[in-house]
Coordinates of C-alpha atoms and ligand atoms in Angstrom, one line a residue:
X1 CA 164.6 5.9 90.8
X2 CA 164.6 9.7 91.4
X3 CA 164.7 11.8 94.4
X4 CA 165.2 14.9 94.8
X5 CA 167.9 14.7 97.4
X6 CA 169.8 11.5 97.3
X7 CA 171.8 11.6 100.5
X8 CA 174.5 7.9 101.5
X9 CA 175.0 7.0 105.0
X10 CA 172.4 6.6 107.1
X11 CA 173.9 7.8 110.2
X12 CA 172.8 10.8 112.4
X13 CA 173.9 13.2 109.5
X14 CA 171.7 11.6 106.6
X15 CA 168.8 10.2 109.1
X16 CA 168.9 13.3 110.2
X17 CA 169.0 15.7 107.2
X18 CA 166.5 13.2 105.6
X19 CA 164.0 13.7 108.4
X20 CA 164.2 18.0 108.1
X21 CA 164.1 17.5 104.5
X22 CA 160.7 15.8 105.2
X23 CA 159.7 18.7 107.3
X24 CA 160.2 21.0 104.5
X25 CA 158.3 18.9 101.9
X26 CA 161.9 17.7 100.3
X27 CA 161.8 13.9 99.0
X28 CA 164.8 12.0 100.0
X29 CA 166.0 8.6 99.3
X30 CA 168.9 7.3 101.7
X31 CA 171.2 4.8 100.3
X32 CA 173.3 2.7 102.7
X33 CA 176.0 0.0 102.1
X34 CA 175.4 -1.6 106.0
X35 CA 172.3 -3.9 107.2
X36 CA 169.6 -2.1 109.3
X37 CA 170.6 -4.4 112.3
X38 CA 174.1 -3.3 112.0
X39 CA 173.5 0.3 111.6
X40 CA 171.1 0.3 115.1
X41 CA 173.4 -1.6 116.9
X42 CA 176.8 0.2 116.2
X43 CA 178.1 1.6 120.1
X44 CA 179.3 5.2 119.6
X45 CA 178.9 8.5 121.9
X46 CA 176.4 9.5 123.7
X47 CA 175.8 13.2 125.1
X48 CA 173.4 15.3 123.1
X49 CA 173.5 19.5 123.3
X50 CA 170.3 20.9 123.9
X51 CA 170.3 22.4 120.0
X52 CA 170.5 18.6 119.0
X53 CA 167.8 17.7 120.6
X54 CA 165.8 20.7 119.9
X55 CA 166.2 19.4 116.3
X56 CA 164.4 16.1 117.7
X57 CA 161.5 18.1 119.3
X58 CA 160.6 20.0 116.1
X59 CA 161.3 16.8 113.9
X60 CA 158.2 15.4 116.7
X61 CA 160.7 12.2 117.7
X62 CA 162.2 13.3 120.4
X63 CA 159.2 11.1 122.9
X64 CA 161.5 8.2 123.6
X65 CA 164.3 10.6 124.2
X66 CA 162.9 12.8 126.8
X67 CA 161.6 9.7 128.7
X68 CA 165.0 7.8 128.5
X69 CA 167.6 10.2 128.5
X70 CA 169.3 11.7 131.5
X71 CA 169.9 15.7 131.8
X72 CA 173.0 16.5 133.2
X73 CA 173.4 19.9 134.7
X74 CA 176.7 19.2 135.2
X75 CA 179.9 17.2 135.5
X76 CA 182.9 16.7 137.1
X77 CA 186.5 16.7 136.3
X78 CA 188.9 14.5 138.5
X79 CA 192.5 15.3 139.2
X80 CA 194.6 13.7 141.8
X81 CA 191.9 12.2 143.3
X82 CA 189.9 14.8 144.0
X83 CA 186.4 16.1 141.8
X84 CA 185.8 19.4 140.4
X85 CA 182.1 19.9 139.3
X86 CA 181.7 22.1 136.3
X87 CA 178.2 23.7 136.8
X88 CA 176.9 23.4 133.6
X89 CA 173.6 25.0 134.3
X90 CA 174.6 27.6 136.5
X91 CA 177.6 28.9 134.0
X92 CA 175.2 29.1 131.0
X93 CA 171.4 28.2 131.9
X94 CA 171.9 24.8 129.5
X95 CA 172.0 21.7 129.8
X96 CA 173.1 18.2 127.9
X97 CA 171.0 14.9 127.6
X98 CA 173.0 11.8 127.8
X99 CA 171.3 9.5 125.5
X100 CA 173.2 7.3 123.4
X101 CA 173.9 7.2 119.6
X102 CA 172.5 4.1 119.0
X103 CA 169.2 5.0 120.6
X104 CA 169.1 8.5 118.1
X105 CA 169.9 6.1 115.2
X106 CA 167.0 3.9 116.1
X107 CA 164.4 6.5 116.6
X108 CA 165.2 8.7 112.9
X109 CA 165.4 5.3 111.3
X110 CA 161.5 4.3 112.8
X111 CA 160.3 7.4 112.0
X112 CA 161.4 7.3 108.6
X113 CA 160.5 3.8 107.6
X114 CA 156.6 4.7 109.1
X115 CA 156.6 7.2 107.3
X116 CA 157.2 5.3 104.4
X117 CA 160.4 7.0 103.3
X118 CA 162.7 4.9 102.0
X119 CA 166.1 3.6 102.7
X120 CA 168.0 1.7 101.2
X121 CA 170.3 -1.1 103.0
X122 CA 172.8 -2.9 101.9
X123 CA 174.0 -1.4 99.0
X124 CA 177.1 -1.9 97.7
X125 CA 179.6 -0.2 95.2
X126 CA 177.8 3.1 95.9
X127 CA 179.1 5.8 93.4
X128 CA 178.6 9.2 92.8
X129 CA 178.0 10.5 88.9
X130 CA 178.2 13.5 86.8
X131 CA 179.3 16.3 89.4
X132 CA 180.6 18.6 86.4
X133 CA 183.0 21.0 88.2
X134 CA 183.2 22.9 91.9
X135 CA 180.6 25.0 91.1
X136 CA 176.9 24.8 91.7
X137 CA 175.9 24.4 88.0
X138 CA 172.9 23.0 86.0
X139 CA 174.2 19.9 85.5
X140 CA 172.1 16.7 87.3
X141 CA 174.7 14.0 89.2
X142 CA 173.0 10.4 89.8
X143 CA 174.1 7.7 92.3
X144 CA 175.1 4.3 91.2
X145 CA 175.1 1.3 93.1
X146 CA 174.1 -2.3 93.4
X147 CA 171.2 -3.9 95.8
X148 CA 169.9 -7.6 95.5
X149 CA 172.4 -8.4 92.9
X150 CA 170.9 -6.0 90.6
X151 CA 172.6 -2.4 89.4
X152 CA 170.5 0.4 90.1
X153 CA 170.5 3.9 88.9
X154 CA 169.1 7.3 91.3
X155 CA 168.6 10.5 89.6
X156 CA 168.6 13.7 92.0
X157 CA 168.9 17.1 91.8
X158 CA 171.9 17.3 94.7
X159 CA 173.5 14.6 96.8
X160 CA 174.5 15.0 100.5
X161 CA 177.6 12.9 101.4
X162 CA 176.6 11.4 104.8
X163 CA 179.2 8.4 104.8
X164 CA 181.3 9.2 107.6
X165 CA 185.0 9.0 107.4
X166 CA 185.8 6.3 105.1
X167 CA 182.9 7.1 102.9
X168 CA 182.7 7.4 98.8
X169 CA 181.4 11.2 99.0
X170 CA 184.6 12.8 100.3
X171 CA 187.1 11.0 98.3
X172 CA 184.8 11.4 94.6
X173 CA 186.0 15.4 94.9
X174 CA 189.6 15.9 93.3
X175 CA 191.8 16.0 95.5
X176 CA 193.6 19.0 94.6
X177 CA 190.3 21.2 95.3
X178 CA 189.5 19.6 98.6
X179 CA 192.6 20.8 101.0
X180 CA 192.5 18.8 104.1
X181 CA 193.7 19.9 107.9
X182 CA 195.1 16.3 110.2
X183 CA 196.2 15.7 113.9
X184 CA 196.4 12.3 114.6
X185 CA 196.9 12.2 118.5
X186 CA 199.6 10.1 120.1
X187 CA 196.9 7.9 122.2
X188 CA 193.7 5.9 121.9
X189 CA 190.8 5.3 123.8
X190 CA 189.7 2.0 125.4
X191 CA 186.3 2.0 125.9
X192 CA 184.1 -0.4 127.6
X193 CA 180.0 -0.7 127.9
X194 CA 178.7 -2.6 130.7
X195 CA 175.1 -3.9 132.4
X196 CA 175.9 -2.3 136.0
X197 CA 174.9 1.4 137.6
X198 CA 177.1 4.4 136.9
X199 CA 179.7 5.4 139.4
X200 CA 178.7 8.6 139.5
X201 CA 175.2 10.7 138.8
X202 CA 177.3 12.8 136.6
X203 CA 180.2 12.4 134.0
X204 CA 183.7 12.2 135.2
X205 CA 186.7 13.5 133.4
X206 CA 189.8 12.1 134.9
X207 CA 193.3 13.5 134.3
X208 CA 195.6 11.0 136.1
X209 CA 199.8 10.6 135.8
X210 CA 199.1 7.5 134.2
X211 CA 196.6 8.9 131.6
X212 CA 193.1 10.2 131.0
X213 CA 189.9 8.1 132.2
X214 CA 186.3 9.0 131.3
X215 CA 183.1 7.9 133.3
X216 CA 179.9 8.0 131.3
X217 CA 176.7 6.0 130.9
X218 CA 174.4 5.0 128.7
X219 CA 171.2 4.4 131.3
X220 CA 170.5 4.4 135.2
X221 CA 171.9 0.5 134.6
X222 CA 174.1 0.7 132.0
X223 CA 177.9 1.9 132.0
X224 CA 180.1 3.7 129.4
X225 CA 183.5 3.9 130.4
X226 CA 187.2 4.9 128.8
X227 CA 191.2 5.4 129.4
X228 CA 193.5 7.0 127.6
X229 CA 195.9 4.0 126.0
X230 CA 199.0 3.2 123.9
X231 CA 197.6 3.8 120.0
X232 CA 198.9 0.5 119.5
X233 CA 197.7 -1.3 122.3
X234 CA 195.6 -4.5 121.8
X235 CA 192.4 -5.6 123.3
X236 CA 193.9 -8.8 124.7
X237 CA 195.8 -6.8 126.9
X238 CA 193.4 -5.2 128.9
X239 CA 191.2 -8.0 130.2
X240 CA 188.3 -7.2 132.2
X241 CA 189.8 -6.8 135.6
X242 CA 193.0 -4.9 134.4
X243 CA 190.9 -2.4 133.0
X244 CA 188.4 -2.2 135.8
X245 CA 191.4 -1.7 138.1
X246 CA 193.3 1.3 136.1
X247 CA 189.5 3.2 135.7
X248 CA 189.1 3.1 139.7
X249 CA 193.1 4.1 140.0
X250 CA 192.7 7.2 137.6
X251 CA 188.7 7.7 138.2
X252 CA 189.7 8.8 142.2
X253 CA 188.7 7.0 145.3
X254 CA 185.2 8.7 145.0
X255 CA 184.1 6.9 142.0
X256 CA 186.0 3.9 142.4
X257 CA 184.1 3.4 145.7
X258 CA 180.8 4.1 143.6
X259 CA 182.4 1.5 141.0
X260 CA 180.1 -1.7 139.8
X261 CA 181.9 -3.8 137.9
X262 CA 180.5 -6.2 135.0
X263 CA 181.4 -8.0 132.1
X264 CA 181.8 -6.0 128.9
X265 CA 179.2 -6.2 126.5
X266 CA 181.3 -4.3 124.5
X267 CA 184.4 -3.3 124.2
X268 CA 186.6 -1.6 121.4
X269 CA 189.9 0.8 120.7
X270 CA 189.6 3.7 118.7
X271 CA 192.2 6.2 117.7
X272 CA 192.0 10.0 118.1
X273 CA 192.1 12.4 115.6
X274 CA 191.2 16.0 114.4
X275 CA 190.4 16.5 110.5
X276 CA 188.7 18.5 108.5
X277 CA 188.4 18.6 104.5
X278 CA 186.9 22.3 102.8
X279 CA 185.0 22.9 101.3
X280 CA 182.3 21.1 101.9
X281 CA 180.6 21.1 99.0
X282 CA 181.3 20.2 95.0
X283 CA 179.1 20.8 92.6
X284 CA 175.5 19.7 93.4
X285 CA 177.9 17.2 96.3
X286 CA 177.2 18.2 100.1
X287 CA 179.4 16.8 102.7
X288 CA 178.2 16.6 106.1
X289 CA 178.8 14.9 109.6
X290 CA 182.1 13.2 109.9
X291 CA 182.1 12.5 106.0
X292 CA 183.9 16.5 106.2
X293 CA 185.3 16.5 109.8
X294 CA 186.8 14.5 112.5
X295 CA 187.0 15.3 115.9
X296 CA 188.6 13.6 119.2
X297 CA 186.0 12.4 121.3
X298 CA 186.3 14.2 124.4
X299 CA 183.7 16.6 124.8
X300 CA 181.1 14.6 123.0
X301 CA 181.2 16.6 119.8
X302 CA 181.0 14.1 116.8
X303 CA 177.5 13.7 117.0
X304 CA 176.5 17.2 117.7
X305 CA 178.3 18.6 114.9
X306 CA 176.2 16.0 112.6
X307 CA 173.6 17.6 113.8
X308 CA 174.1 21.1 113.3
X309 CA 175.6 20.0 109.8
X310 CA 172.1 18.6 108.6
X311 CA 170.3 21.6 110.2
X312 CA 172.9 24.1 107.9
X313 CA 171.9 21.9 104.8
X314 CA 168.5 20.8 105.2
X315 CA 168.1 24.9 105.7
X316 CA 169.7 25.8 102.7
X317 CA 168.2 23.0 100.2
X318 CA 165.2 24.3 101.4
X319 CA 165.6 28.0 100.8
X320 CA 166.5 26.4 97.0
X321 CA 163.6 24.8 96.4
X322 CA 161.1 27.9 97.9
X323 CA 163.0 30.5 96.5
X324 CA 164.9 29.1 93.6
X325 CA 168.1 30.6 95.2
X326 CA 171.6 29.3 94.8
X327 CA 172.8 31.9 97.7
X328 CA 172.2 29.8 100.5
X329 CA 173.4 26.5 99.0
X330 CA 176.7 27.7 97.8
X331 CA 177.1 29.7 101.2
X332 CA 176.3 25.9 103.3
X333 CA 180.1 25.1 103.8
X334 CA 180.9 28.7 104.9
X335 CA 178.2 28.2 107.1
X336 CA 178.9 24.5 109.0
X337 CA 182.7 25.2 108.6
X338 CA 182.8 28.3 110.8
X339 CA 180.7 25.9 113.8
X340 CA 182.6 23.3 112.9
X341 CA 186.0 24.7 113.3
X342 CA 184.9 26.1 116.2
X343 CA 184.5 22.5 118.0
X344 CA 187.5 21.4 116.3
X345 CA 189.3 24.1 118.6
X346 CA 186.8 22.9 122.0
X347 CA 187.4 19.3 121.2
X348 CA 191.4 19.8 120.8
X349 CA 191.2 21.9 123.8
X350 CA 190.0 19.6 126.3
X351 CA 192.1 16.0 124.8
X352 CA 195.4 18.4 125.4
X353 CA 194.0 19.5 129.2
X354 CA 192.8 16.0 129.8
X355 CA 195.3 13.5 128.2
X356 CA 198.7 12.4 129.2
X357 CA 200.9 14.1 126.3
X358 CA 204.2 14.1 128.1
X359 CA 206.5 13.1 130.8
X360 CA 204.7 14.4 134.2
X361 CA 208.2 17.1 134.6
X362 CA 208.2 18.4 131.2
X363 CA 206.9 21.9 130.8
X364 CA 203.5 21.4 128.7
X365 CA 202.8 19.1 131.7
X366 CA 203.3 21.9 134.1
X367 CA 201.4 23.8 131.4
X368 CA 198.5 21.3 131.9
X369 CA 198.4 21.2 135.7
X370 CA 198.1 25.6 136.0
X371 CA 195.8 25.0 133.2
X372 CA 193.6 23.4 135.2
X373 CA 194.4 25.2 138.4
X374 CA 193.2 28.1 136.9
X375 CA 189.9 26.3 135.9
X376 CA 189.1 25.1 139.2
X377 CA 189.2 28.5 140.4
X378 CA 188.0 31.4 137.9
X379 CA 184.0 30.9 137.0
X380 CA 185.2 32.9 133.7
X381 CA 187.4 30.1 132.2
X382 CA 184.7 27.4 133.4
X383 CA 182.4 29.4 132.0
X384 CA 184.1 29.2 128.7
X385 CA 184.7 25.4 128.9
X386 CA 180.4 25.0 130.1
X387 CA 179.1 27.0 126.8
X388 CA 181.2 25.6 124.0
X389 CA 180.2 21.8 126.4
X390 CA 176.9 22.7 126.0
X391 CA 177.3 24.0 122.4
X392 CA 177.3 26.7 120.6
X393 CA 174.5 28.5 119.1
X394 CA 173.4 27.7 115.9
Ligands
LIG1 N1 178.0 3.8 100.7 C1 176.9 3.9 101.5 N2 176.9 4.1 102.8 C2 178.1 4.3 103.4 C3 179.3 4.2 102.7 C4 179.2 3.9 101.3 N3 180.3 3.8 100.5 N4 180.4 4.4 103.5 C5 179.8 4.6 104.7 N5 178.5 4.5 104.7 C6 177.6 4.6 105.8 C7 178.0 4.0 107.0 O1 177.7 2.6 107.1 C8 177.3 4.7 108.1 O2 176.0 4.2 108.4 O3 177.5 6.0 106.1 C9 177.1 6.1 107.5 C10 177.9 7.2 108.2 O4 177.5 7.3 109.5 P1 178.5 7.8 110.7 O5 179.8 7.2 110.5 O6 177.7 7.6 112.0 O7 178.7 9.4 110.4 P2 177.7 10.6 110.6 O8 176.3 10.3 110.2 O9 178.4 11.8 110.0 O10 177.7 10.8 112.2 C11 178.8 11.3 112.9 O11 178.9 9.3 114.2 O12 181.0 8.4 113.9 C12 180.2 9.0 114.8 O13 181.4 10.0 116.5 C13 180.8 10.2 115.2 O14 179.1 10.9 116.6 C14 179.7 11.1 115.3 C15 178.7 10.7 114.3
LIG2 C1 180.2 8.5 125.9 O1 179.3 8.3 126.7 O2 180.4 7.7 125.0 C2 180.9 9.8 125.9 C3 180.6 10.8 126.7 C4 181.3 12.0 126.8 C5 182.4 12.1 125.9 C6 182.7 11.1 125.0 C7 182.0 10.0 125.0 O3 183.1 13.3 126.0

């Protein structure tokens, strides 16, 4: 098999990257070690910027999401009880689209496949050959993997490294060339999805004495909610009803009167954590998405940064391929890296305003409390907060 572009993962960052690729006349093959069913079904985040989804409109998908999704010209932040709306539209003209992960992942992975592009699932022991040095040189890398029991071989003239976190791209670059930057966060986040009506038109941030909570949605009849818990703490011990109680306890009277509760139809822990690796790139080797960069999930940037990762790529691969220039390829990390570090600081930002850290007395608590005093009341520091919320520009 050969492709020009051989990208693994096929999550936002690869669907997506394959899709502008398409655009620009670029053939793609995507290589993927999960099933489709699993890959379309995966719960994740679910608030888009508006550059996100103006990478939907010009990809021509984005039908399902302006009928589905919800904009939000706003939302609100709770502390002791009492809600603070950040006017998102007013502060910077944008606004976000809540529409969930899962549903993006659907739509890029239908208009792929009718477009005949291929991807392909369940391979296993994917593995990344003949990157000859950091530099961009003449040298050809091929993927290895297996698929129906067989060993199969793809030739390309680059490779993208979509695989998320615990992918083969990232860890295929020597170590010693590929400094990484780490803050593994003293808390996790319980989230639940449930089959009733929001509490609330709008998000909710929630900074409560006994830890952050977060009010989302996924639908007018579908429910996303979070808390702030123990990094350690098991599912068992937050049965339904314990955790419906502690969202309405840190959520405010307000929302808990707006509360409908439900069983979970799913429900997980996940850890918090800031990384990024640099560069991203290796030879004819492109890392994008969370493959190069972790970020906590309050503020909803994960998925955006994807995003704006495969629009920095797919940009500069095609630049290559009109021009025969190098310049733009071997400028993509300095590119993404200066957005992405950006959100790193936004994302870091808001789980330190947001999340219990310390012992309600303690100074950086204080710290946290005039933080947010000051919020509520200058329309320059909510202003600051709405733009890097709505994203940056690209
Ligand atoms: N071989 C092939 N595919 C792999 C491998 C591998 N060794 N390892 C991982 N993958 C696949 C995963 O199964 C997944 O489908 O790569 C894909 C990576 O997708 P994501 O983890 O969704 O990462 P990304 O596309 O960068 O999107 C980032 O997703 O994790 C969320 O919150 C995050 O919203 C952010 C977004
Ligand atoms: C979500 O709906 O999953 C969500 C929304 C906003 C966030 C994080 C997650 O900041």
């Amino acid at each position: 098999m050969r492709a020009q572009v051989a990208i693994i993962g096929a999550g936002p960052a690869g669907l997506l990257l394959g899709e502008l690729l398409a655009l620009a006349g670029i053939e793609t093959v995507i290589v993927e070690q999960k099933s489709r069913a699993y890959v379309e079904s995966r719960v994740r985040a679910g608030v888009l910027e508006q550059g996100t989804v103006g990478l939907f409109d010009k990809l021509g998908i984005s039908a399902r999401l302006h009928a589905q999704g919800l904009v939000h010209n706003g939302f609100q932040i709770a502390v002791r009880g009492q809600l603070h709306r950040i006017d998102l539209h007013a502060l910077t003209g944008k606004s976000v689209v809540v529409y969930g992960q899962t549903e993006v992942t659907r739509d890029l992975i239908a208009a792929r496949l009718a477009a005949g592009r291929p991807i392909l699932f369940e391979a296993a022991d994917v593995a990344i050959r003949n990157l000859d040095g950091p530099d961009i040189g003449n040298t050809r890398p091929h993927l290895t993997f297996m698929r129906d029991g067989q060993s199969q071989h793809l030739d390309c003239d680059f490779i993208a490294g979509c695989d998320g976190f615990h992918g083969v791209s990232r860890p295929t670059i020597p170590a010693a060339l590929l400094p990484t930057c780490e803050r593994v966060y003293p808390f996790a986040w319980l989230g639940i999805l449930a089959e009733v009506a929001p509490c609330s038109p709008e998000l909710i941030y929630a900074r409560h004495r006994n830890g952050f909570a977060l009010a989302s949605m996924r639908s007018n009849t579908r429910s996303r909610y979070y808390i702030q818990c123990g990094p350690d703490e098991k599912l068992d011990d937050w049965p339904d009803e314990r955790l419906w109680d502690e969202l309405r306890r840190r959520l405010g009277p307000e929302a808990a009167a707006g509360m409908t509760t439900g069983p979970a139809i799913e429900k997980s822990i996940a850890p918090l954590r800031s990384f990024v690796a640099e560069p991203m790139q290796y030879g004819r080797l492109f890392l994008a998405g969370d493959a190069a960069h972790i970020v906590p999930p309050t503020g909803a940037k994960g998925l955006n940064l994807a995003a704006s990762d495969a629009y920095y790529l797919s940009e500069a691969i095609a630049r290559h391929y009109r021009d025969g220039s190098r310049d733009a390829l071997a400028q993509y990390s300095d590119t993404a890296l200066r957005r992405v570090w950006k959100a790193e600081r936004f994302s870091w930002w808001m789980t330190g305003l947001l999340h219990k850290l310390y012992d309600e007395q303690s100074f950086e608590a204080r710290m946290q409390t005039a933080e947010l005093d000051y919020l509520f009341g200058s329309r320059a520091a909510r202003t600051v907060l709405a733009e890097n919320y709505v994203g940056l520009p690209y």
